[in-house]
């Protein structure tokens, strides 16, 4: 047995032992890809186990995340802070080795993978970030941004539609530092894939504009190394290395079949595998000489020290650029004057009092903040003219690598997965837009953003039945509830330009999770506010119009329905009722406020409450209670002009008044 085989067998042994101890997991992929991983991690991957967040490290993504013991074995063996006890605690509560790799749990894990295809889309985003940062910061003789993104993926990733979206765009953008490894083992959970997956994968990726290296023996270290060298030499295209492997390699009776894909091998088969692999060591036992050959700490520290020296020279030659790189990429801070200037813009919006669609107000905010934030990287899924995501400083990265705008094409899911990768890479605040309805295409990637707690700004326009003539296929109903009830997602639906500016400021400043900004197609009237009311917008919900005495009824509304609530309040007041109107652009932010503040806005002794929103009704009962009512949607929409639809579905001042009166 060669030394390289022994090192790869350490991965196989740890993987089958951990899965067996947990009585749960997927040993097949780690055992099948062990030889490829050994070559990549020991000979090519630029990383430092002592500093997993070093800015210019190579990124490694395990898109086939069910094979998580592969990356845990690699991290442990190469010297990351992942002791053997964590591998022994695989898939157990609070361990650093969860069932699928999770960002933030394990040092060295770059992204959460498991939903197949997510990882490769994240990898595309990371490669975009690297290429764009390099163009923005590198100068002649000073390549401070210079790293690769490597991605392992399997048949399942390639079957998922998001891989088509992301990889198509990667080829178009010529991401030369993206290198993917296809684990071509012909097996998925249901068995041999030829009955349901007969694509010509090399031809597919060649058609995307990728450089393709076919027919690589994934168990031949020399062949793998040669393929990686070739891939690194191709600088104008991403590369797909097609590696033929045997799933569960080393298992005498289960390799090459789905029996080793998603279940422990069993004690007898593990004993047979140890004999087959000539691995006589006890479970979780790694010989000292194997650890020594795997240890990457000294090599990694030397790589980072070399980069530190390069950055010092860069600082001397380009001090302003170096300071900006430090702020954006290393520290992740906003410009020192951002808050002051953003607040001035918000005040200006209130003073101007424009009656405009909130999607236009969003564009105005992007225009104002774009000039303050060189890290802003925007995009839209082919709807820029409708989403209004372009601003005067927008430069497409497809023609200007140092630009700040991505034309994603009709790829809502791919866009959102790519955005996750950009955010995880660092150096950018990125936003991406589509119609609110088509959040559904992107739902999994949006959820992953919230799960990982990473900053993204999801811009959703055409937010209700007010979308109009395109009909119910394009009119969101339940989507707002979906977003609002997603843990760690903050959702805003502003009612005018001032609230839109506050929402954008909140999204830019929020660094521990994503924000969804939901905007109207139709024009919305500006609301009068005092300075303190403008300040209270940032609390998510506030009193927009108050009664002279204790309110008889409270109207709660968001977005386009705030103006409706104000009109209804006038009619109710004329009838002698004391009416309070609460604008609640972000229920998520409002819920985070102190009990005293929430009580001051929605006093518990006022039980007559009506919520008004052109979205599903059920969400609002948490605010109006069983004694209140909701003017909202319980069906899909219809195809007609927006104004006609609002009247048809009861979004009129008279209906709100009747609803209040019917409360008794």
Coordinates of N, CA, C and O in Angstrom, one line a residue, residues 134 137-145 309-318:
X134 N -10.8 40.8 -6.8 CA -9.5 40.9 -7.4 C -9.4 42.1 -8.4 O -8.4 42.8 -8.4
X137 N -9.4 45.4 -6.3 CA -8.3 45.7 -5.4 C -6.9 45.4 -5.9 O -5.9 46.1 -5.6
X138 N -6.7 44.4 -6.8 CA -5.4 44.1 -7.2 C -4.8 45.2 -8.1 O -5.5 45.8 -8.9
X139 N -3.5 45.4 -8.0 CA -2.8 46.3 -8.8 C -1.5 45.7 -9.3 O -1.1 44.6 -8.7
X140 N -0.9 46.2 -10.3 CA 0.2 45.6 -10.9 C 1.3 45.3 -9.8 O 1.7 46.1 -9.1
X141 N 1.7 44.0 -9.8 CA 2.7 43.6 -8.8 C 2.1 43.3 -7.4 O 2.9 42.9 -6.5
X142 N 0.8 43.5 -7.3 CA 0.2 43.3 -6.0 C -1.1 42.5 -6.1 O -2.2 43.1 -6.2
X143 N -1.0 41.2 -6.2 CA -2.2 40.3 -6.3 C -2.6 39.9 -4.9 O -2.3 38.7 -4.5
X144 N -3.3 40.7 -4.1 CA -3.6 40.4 -2.8 C -4.9 39.5 -2.7 O -5.2 38.9 -1.7
X145 N -5.7 39.5 -3.8 CA -6.8 38.6 -3.9 C -6.5 37.6 -5.0 O -6.5 37.9 -6.2
X309 N 3.0 39.3 4.2 CA 4.1 40.2 3.6 C 3.7 40.9 2.4 O 4.0 42.0 2.1
X310 N 2.9 40.2 1.5 CA 2.4 40.8 0.3 C 1.5 41.9 0.6 O 1.5 43.0 0.0
X311 N 0.7 41.7 1.7 CA -0.3 42.8 2.0 C 0.4 44.0 2.6 O 0.0 45.1 2.4
X312 N 1.5 43.8 3.3 CA 2.3 44.9 3.9 C 2.9 45.7 2.7 O 2.9 46.9 2.8
X313 N 3.4 45.0 1.7 CA 3.9 45.8 0.6 C 2.8 46.5 -0.2 O 3.0 47.6 -0.6
X314 N 1.6 45.9 -0.2 CA 0.5 46.6 -0.8 C 0.1 47.8 0.0 O -0.2 48.9 -0.6
X315 N 0.1 47.7 1.3 CA -0.2 48.9 2.1 C 0.7 50.0 1.9 O 0.3 51.2 1.8
X316 N 2.0 49.7 1.7 CA 3.0 50.7 1.4 C 2.8 51.4 0.1 O 2.9 52.6 -0.1
X317 N 2.4 50.6 -0.9 CA 2.3 51.1 -2.3 C 0.9 51.8 -2.5 O 0.8 52.7 -3.2
X318 N -0.1 51.2 -1.9 CA -1.5 51.7 -2.1 C -2.3 51.8 -0.7 O -3.2 51.0 -0.5

